[in-house]
CSV table of C-alpha atoms in Angstrom, one decimal:
chain,number,residue,atom,x,y,z
A,1,UNK,CA,40.0,-19.8,-14.0
A,2,UNK,CA,42.1,-16.9,-15.0
A,3,UNK,CA,41.7,-13.4,-13.7
A,4,UNK,CA,40.5,-10.5,-15.6
A,5,UNK,CA,42.2,-7.3,-14.7
A,6,UNK,CA,40.8,-5.4,-11.9
A,7,UNK,CA,40.8,-2.1,-13.8
A,8,UNK,CA,37.7,-3.1,-15.3
A,9,UNK,CA,34.3,-1.4,-14.5
A,10,UNK,CA,31.6,-3.3,-12.9
A,11,UNK,CA,29.2,-3.0,-16.0
A,12,UNK,CA,32.0,-4.2,-18.3
A,13,UNK,CA,32.6,-7.2,-16.3
A,14,UNK,CA,28.9,-8.1,-16.2
A,15,UNK,CA,28.5,-7.5,-19.9
A,16,UNK,CA,31.6,-9.8,-20.6
A,17,UNK,CA,30.5,-12.4,-18.0
A,18,UNK,CA,26.8,-12.4,-19.9
A,19,UNK,CA,28.6,-13.2,-23.0
A,20,UNK,CA,30.2,-16.3,-21.4
A,21,UNK,CA,33.5,-14.7,-20.2
A,22,UNK,CA,34.0,-16.9,-17.2
A,23,UNK,CA,37.1,-14.7,-16.2
A,24,UNK,CA,35.0,-11.9,-16.0
A,25,UNK,CA,32.5,-13.6,-13.9
A,26,UNK,CA,35.4,-14.8,-11.4
A,27,UNK,CA,36.6,-11.2,-11.1
A,28,UNK,CA,32.9,-10.3,-10.0
A,29,UNK,CA,33.2,-13.2,-7.6
A,30,UNK,CA,36.6,-11.8,-6.2
A,31,UNK,CA,35.5,-8.5,-5.8
A,32,UNK,CA,32.4,-9.1,-3.7
A,33,UNK,CA,32.7,-12.6,-2.0
A,34,UNK,CA,34.1,-11.0,1.2
A,35,UNK,CA,31.3,-8.6,1.3
A,36,UNK,CA,28.6,-11.1,0.7
A,37,UNK,CA,30.3,-13.4,3.2
A,38,UNK,CA,30.3,-10.7,5.9
A,39,UNK,CA,26.5,-10.0,5.1
A,40,UNK,CA,25.6,-13.6,5.2
A,41,UNK,CA,27.6,-14.0,8.8
A,42,UNK,CA,25.8,-10.9,10.1
A,43,UNK,CA,22.4,-12.0,9.1
A,44,UNK,CA,22.5,-15.7,9.6
A,45,UNK,CA,24.8,-15.5,12.8
A,46,UNK,CA,26.1,-18.9,11.9
A,47,UNK,CA,29.2,-19.9,10.0
A,48,UNK,CA,27.8,-23.0,8.4
A,49,UNK,CA,24.8,-21.0,7.0
A,50,UNK,CA,27.0,-18.2,6.0
A,51,UNK,CA,29.0,-20.6,3.9
A,52,UNK,CA,25.8,-22.0,2.2
A,53,UNK,CA,24.5,-18.5,1.7
A,54,UNK,CA,27.8,-17.4,-0.1
A,55,UNK,CA,27.9,-20.5,-2.5
A,56,UNK,CA,24.2,-20.3,-3.2
A,57,UNK,CA,24.3,-16.5,-3.9
A,58,UNK,CA,27.1,-16.7,-6.5
A,59,UNK,CA,25.8,-20.0,-8.1
A,60,UNK,CA,22.3,-18.4,-8.5
A,61,UNK,CA,23.9,-15.2,-9.8
A,62,UNK,CA,25.8,-17.2,-12.5
A,63,UNK,CA,22.8,-19.0,-13.3
A,64,UNK,CA,20.4,-16.2,-13.6
A,65,UNK,CA,23.0,-13.6,-15.2
A,66,UNK,CA,20.9,-13.5,-18.4
A,67,UNK,CA,18.0,-12.3,-16.5
A,68,UNK,CA,19.9,-9.6,-14.8
A,69,UNK,CA,18.7,-6.3,-16.3
A,70,UNK,CA,21.7,-4.0,-15.4
A,71,UNK,CA,19.4,-1.2,-14.3
A,72,UNK,CA,20.7,-1.8,-11.0
A,73,UNK,CA,24.3,-2.3,-9.9
A,74,UNK,CA,25.3,-6.0,-10.0
A,75,UNK,CA,26.4,-5.5,-6.3
A,76,UNK,CA,22.9,-4.6,-5.2
A,77,UNK,CA,21.7,-7.5,-7.2
A,78,UNK,CA,24.0,-10.2,-5.6
A,79,UNK,CA,23.3,-8.5,-2.2
A,80,UNK,CA,19.6,-9.1,-2.8
A,81,UNK,CA,20.0,-12.8,-3.7
A,82,UNK,CA,22.2,-13.3,-0.8
A,83,UNK,CA,19.7,-11.7,1.7
A,84,UNK,CA,17.1,-13.9,0.4
A,85,UNK,CA,19.1,-16.9,0.9
A,86,UNK,CA,20.3,-15.6,4.5
A,87,UNK,CA,16.6,-14.9,5.5
A,88,UNK,CA,15.5,-18.3,4.3
A,89,UNK,CA,18.3,-19.9,6.6
A,90,UNK,CA,17.3,-17.8,9.4
A,91,UNK,CA,13.6,-18.8,9.1
A,92,UNK,CA,14.6,-22.5,8.7
A,93,UNK,CA,16.9,-22.3,11.9
A,94,UNK,CA,14.0,-20.5,14.0
A,95,UNK,CA,11.6,-23.3,13.1
A,96,UNK,CA,7.9,-22.1,13.8
A,97,UNK,CA,9.0,-18.7,14.9
A,98,UNK,CA,8.9,-17.0,11.4
A,99,UNK,CA,11.0,-14.0,10.9
A,100,UNK,CA,9.0,-11.5,9.2
A,101,UNK,CA,10.4,-8.6,7.6
A,102,UNK,CA,7.0,-7.3,6.2
A,103,UNK,CA,5.1,-6.6,9.4
A,104,UNK,CA,5.3,-3.2,10.9
A,105,UNK,CA,7.7,-2.9,13.8
A,106,UNK,CA,6.5,-0.5,16.6
A,107,UNK,CA,8.4,2.5,17.3
A,108,UNK,CA,8.2,4.9,19.9
A,109,UNK,CA,9.1,5.0,23.7
A,110,UNK,CA,12.0,2.7,23.5
A,111,UNK,CA,13.9,5.2,21.0
A,112,UNK,CA,14.8,7.6,23.8
A,113,UNK,CA,17.7,5.6,25.4
A,114,UNK,CA,19.2,6.7,28.5
A,115,UNK,CA,22.9,5.7,28.4
A,116,UNK,CA,24.4,9.1,28.0
A,117,UNK,CA,28.1,9.5,28.4
A,118,UNK,CA,31.0,10.7,26.3
A,119,UNK,CA,33.2,8.2,24.9
A,120,UNK,CA,37.2,7.5,25.3
A,121,UNK,CA,38.8,9.6,22.5
A,122,UNK,CA,39.8,6.5,20.4
A,123,UNK,CA,38.3,3.5,21.6
A,124,UNK,CA,40.1,1.6,18.7
A,125,UNK,CA,43.2,2.2,20.7
A,126,UNK,CA,42.1,0.4,23.7
A,127,UNK,CA,41.3,-2.9,22.1
A,128,UNK,CA,43.1,-5.0,19.6
A,129,UNK,CA,41.8,-5.3,16.1
A,130,UNK,CA,40.1,-8.6,17.1
A,131,UNK,CA,38.7,-7.3,20.3
A,132,UNK,CA,37.1,-4.6,18.5
A,133,UNK,CA,35.7,-6.9,15.8
A,134,UNK,CA,34.2,-9.1,18.5
A,135,UNK,CA,32.7,-6.2,20.5
A,136,UNK,CA,31.2,-4.7,17.1
A,137,UNK,CA,29.8,-8.2,16.2
A,138,UNK,CA,28.4,-9.0,19.4
A,139,UNK,CA,26.7,-5.7,19.4
A,140,UNK,CA,24.9,-6.4,16.0
A,141,UNK,CA,24.2,-9.9,17.0
A,142,UNK,CA,22.1,-8.5,19.9
A,143,UNK,CA,19.7,-6.6,17.7
A,144,UNK,CA,16.5,-8.5,16.4
A,145,UNK,CA,16.9,-9.7,12.9
A,146,UNK,CA,14.6,-6.9,11.4
A,147,UNK,CA,16.8,-4.4,12.8
A,148,UNK,CA,20.1,-6.2,12.2
A,149,UNK,CA,19.2,-6.7,8.7
A,150,UNK,CA,18.5,-3.0,7.8
A,151,UNK,CA,21.7,-1.9,9.8
A,152,UNK,CA,23.9,-4.4,8.0
A,153,UNK,CA,22.6,-3.2,4.5
A,154,UNK,CA,22.4,0.5,5.2
A,155,UNK,CA,25.4,1.2,7.4
A,156,UNK,CA,27.8,-1.8,6.7
A,157,UNK,CA,27.2,-2.6,3.2
A,158,UNK,CA,26.4,0.9,2.3
A,159,UNK,CA,23.2,0.4,0.3
A,160,UNK,CA,20.9,3.4,-0.1
A,161,UNK,CA,17.6,3.5,1.6
A,162,UNK,CA,15.8,2.7,-1.6
A,163,UNK,CA,18.1,-0.1,-2.4
A,164,UNK,CA,17.6,-1.6,1.1
A,165,UNK,CA,14.0,-1.2,0.9
A,166,UNK,CA,14.1,-3.0,-2.5
A,167,UNK,CA,16.3,-5.8,-1.2
A,168,UNK,CA,14.2,-6.6,1.7
A,169,UNK,CA,10.8,-5.9,0.2
A,170,UNK,CA,9.8,-3.3,2.8
A,171,UNK,CA,8.6,0.2,2.5
A,172,UNK,CA,11.2,3.1,2.6
A,173,UNK,CA,9.6,4.4,6.1
A,174,UNK,CA,10.2,1.0,7.5
A,175,UNK,CA,13.7,1.1,6.6
A,176,UNK,CA,14.0,4.5,8.0
A,177,UNK,CA,12.6,3.5,11.4
A,178,UNK,CA,14.3,0.2,11.7
A,179,UNK,CA,17.5,2.0,10.9
A,180,UNK,CA,17.0,4.5,13.5
A,181,UNK,CA,16.0,2.0,16.2
A,182,UNK,CA,19.2,-0.2,15.2
A,183,UNK,CA,21.5,2.8,15.4
A,184,UNK,CA,20.4,3.9,18.7
A,185,UNK,CA,20.5,0.4,20.4
A,186,UNK,CA,24.0,-0.1,18.8
A,187,UNK,CA,25.0,3.4,20.3
A,188,UNK,CA,23.5,2.3,23.4
A,189,UNK,CA,25.7,-0.9,23.7
A,190,UNK,CA,28.9,0.4,22.5
A,191,UNK,CA,28.5,3.4,25.0
A,192,UNK,CA,28.5,0.9,27.9
A,193,UNK,CA,31.8,-0.5,26.5
A,194,UNK,CA,33.6,2.7,25.3
A,195,UNK,CA,32.3,5.4,27.8
A,196,UNK,CA,34.9,7.4,29.3
A,197,UNK,CA,35.6,6.4,32.9
A,198,UNK,CA,34.0,8.2,35.6
A,199,UNK,CA,31.6,10.2,33.3
A,200,UNK,CA,28.5,7.8,33.6
A,201,UNK,CA,26.9,10.3,36.1
A,202,UNK,CA,26.6,12.4,33.0
A,203,UNK,CA,23.0,11.3,32.4
A,204,UNK,CA,20.4,13.7,33.7
A,205,UNK,CA,17.5,13.0,31.2
B,1,UNK,CA,11.8,24.1,20.5
B,2,UNK,CA,11.9,20.4,19.9
B,3,UNK,CA,11.7,17.8,22.7
B,4,UNK,CA,14.6,15.3,22.9
B,5,UNK,CA,12.1,12.6,21.9
B,6,UNK,CA,11.1,14.5,18.8
B,7,UNK,CA,14.7,15.3,18.1
B,8,UNK,CA,15.8,11.5,18.3
B,9,UNK,CA,12.9,10.8,15.8
B,10,UNK,CA,14.9,13.1,13.4
B,11,UNK,CA,18.4,11.8,14.2
B,12,UNK,CA,18.9,9.9,11.0
B,13,UNK,CA,18.1,13.0,8.9
B,14,UNK,CA,20.3,15.1,11.0
B,15,UNK,CA,23.2,12.6,10.4
B,16,UNK,CA,22.4,12.5,6.7
B,17,UNK,CA,24.8,14.9,4.7
B,18,UNK,CA,22.1,15.6,2.2
B,19,UNK,CA,19.8,17.3,4.8
B,20,UNK,CA,18.4,20.4,3.6
B,21,UNK,CA,19.9,23.6,5.4
B,22,UNK,CA,16.7,24.6,7.0
B,23,UNK,CA,15.9,21.3,8.7
B,24,UNK,CA,19.5,21.1,9.7
B,25,UNK,CA,19.4,24.6,11.5
B,26,UNK,CA,16.0,23.5,13.1
B,27,UNK,CA,17.7,20.5,14.5
B,28,UNK,CA,21.0,22.1,15.3
B,29,UNK,CA,19.0,24.6,17.7
B,30,UNK,CA,18.0,21.7,20.0
B,31,UNK,CA,21.4,20.0,19.9
B,32,UNK,CA,23.1,23.4,20.8
B,33,UNK,CA,21.0,23.6,23.9
B,34,UNK,CA,20.7,20.2,25.1
B,35,UNK,CA,24.1,18.5,26.3
B,36,UNK,CA,22.4,15.0,26.3
B,37,UNK,CA,21.4,15.2,22.7
B,38,UNK,CA,24.8,16.5,21.8
B,39,UNK,CA,26.3,13.5,23.3
B,40,UNK,CA,23.9,11.2,21.7
B,41,UNK,CA,24.6,12.7,18.2
B,42,UNK,CA,28.3,12.6,18.8
B,43,UNK,CA,28.4,8.9,20.1
B,44,UNK,CA,26.0,7.9,17.3
B,45,UNK,CA,28.4,9.4,14.7
B,46,UNK,CA,31.2,7.3,16.3
B,47,UNK,CA,29.3,4.2,16.2
B,48,UNK,CA,28.7,4.6,12.6
B,49,UNK,CA,32.4,5.3,12.2
B,50,UNK,CA,33.7,2.4,14.0
B,51,UNK,CA,31.3,0.1,11.8
B,52,UNK,CA,32.4,1.8,8.6
B,53,UNK,CA,36.0,1.4,9.5
B,54,UNK,CA,35.5,-2.4,9.8
B,55,UNK,CA,37.1,-4.1,6.9
B,56,UNK,CA,35.3,-7.4,5.9
B,57,UNK,CA,37.2,-10.4,7.1
B,58,UNK,CA,38.8,-12.4,4.2
B,59,UNK,CA,37.0,-15.4,3.1
B,60,UNK,CA,38.9,-18.6,4.5
B,61,UNK,CA,40.9,-20.2,1.7
B,62,UNK,CA,39.1,-23.6,1.9
B,63,UNK,CA,35.8,-21.9,1.7
B,64,UNK,CA,37.1,-19.9,-1.4
B,65,UNK,CA,38.0,-23.3,-3.0
B,66,UNK,CA,34.7,-24.8,-2.4
B,67,UNK,CA,33.0,-21.9,-3.8
B,68,UNK,CA,35.4,-22.1,-7.1
B,69,UNK,CA,34.6,-25.7,-7.4
B,70,UNK,CA,30.9,-25.4,-7.2
B,71,UNK,CA,31.1,-22.6,-9.7
B,72,UNK,CA,33.3,-24.6,-12.0
B,73,UNK,CA,30.9,-27.5,-11.9
B,74,UNK,CA,28.0,-25.2,-12.8
B,75,UNK,CA,29.9,-23.6,-15.6
B,76,UNK,CA,30.9,-27.1,-16.9
B,77,UNK,CA,27.1,-28.0,-16.8
B,78,UNK,CA,26.0,-24.9,-18.6
B,79,UNK,CA,28.7,-25.3,-21.5
B,80,UNK,CA,27.5,-29.1,-21.9
B,81,UNK,CA,24.0,-27.9,-22.2
B,82,UNK,CA,24.8,-25.4,-24.7
B,83,UNK,CA,27.2,-27.5,-26.8
């Protein structure tokens, strides 16, 4: 497969790909495969499942390209396909314990967390690139799937609240409350790692 | 004045750059008076920064190759149907 120059706008590539230009489709794959792979890994938490999700997502996208309306971004569309695939994997792996993204998640008391401490100025400088990645991944992994998925779409893949709600088939308020819970939980976890030494007595809530 | 709990419920709005100025002022008055919430805001911002700064890892070459091979099969099959 040859490569179409990267200067093409996403919508031009999509139009060309729909007309049967496989090079244009290849360029779309090149552009988004690492993001889709990251998303798949974050949601499934499993390398093998993430590989399947990556492949299935692009195969499905190719197959259904004719049905892609073009009123949303191609990226959002492929993300939605990948999220569905990833959630299916997650449900299968969990066996009977169905992961439901539609049920309301209670919010409330737990949102007020107690780990209050300032961070080292540049935590990145205290860890290697790999260590930092491991710390961040581990923190995301510790979130429940409902929260993790919303956080990954909103704050890592940078989808809007509306796009996230659409991709997950949940309401906008649900996206917002899960995002808040996820952000606070991650802040809490990272604070335990990155807090400036000797300042953990700061908490007086 | 807002309680910490009320403020934290609004934290996402506070961190949203498109927040309206009046709400921002209202929330800011809590942060200005509450050292704990100031720290929570600051460390939440930093949390988001470290995640946004994380580049996606490259897809391993063998996985890329498998993806291409699968796509090529799909494309060939589609062309065959059209022919």
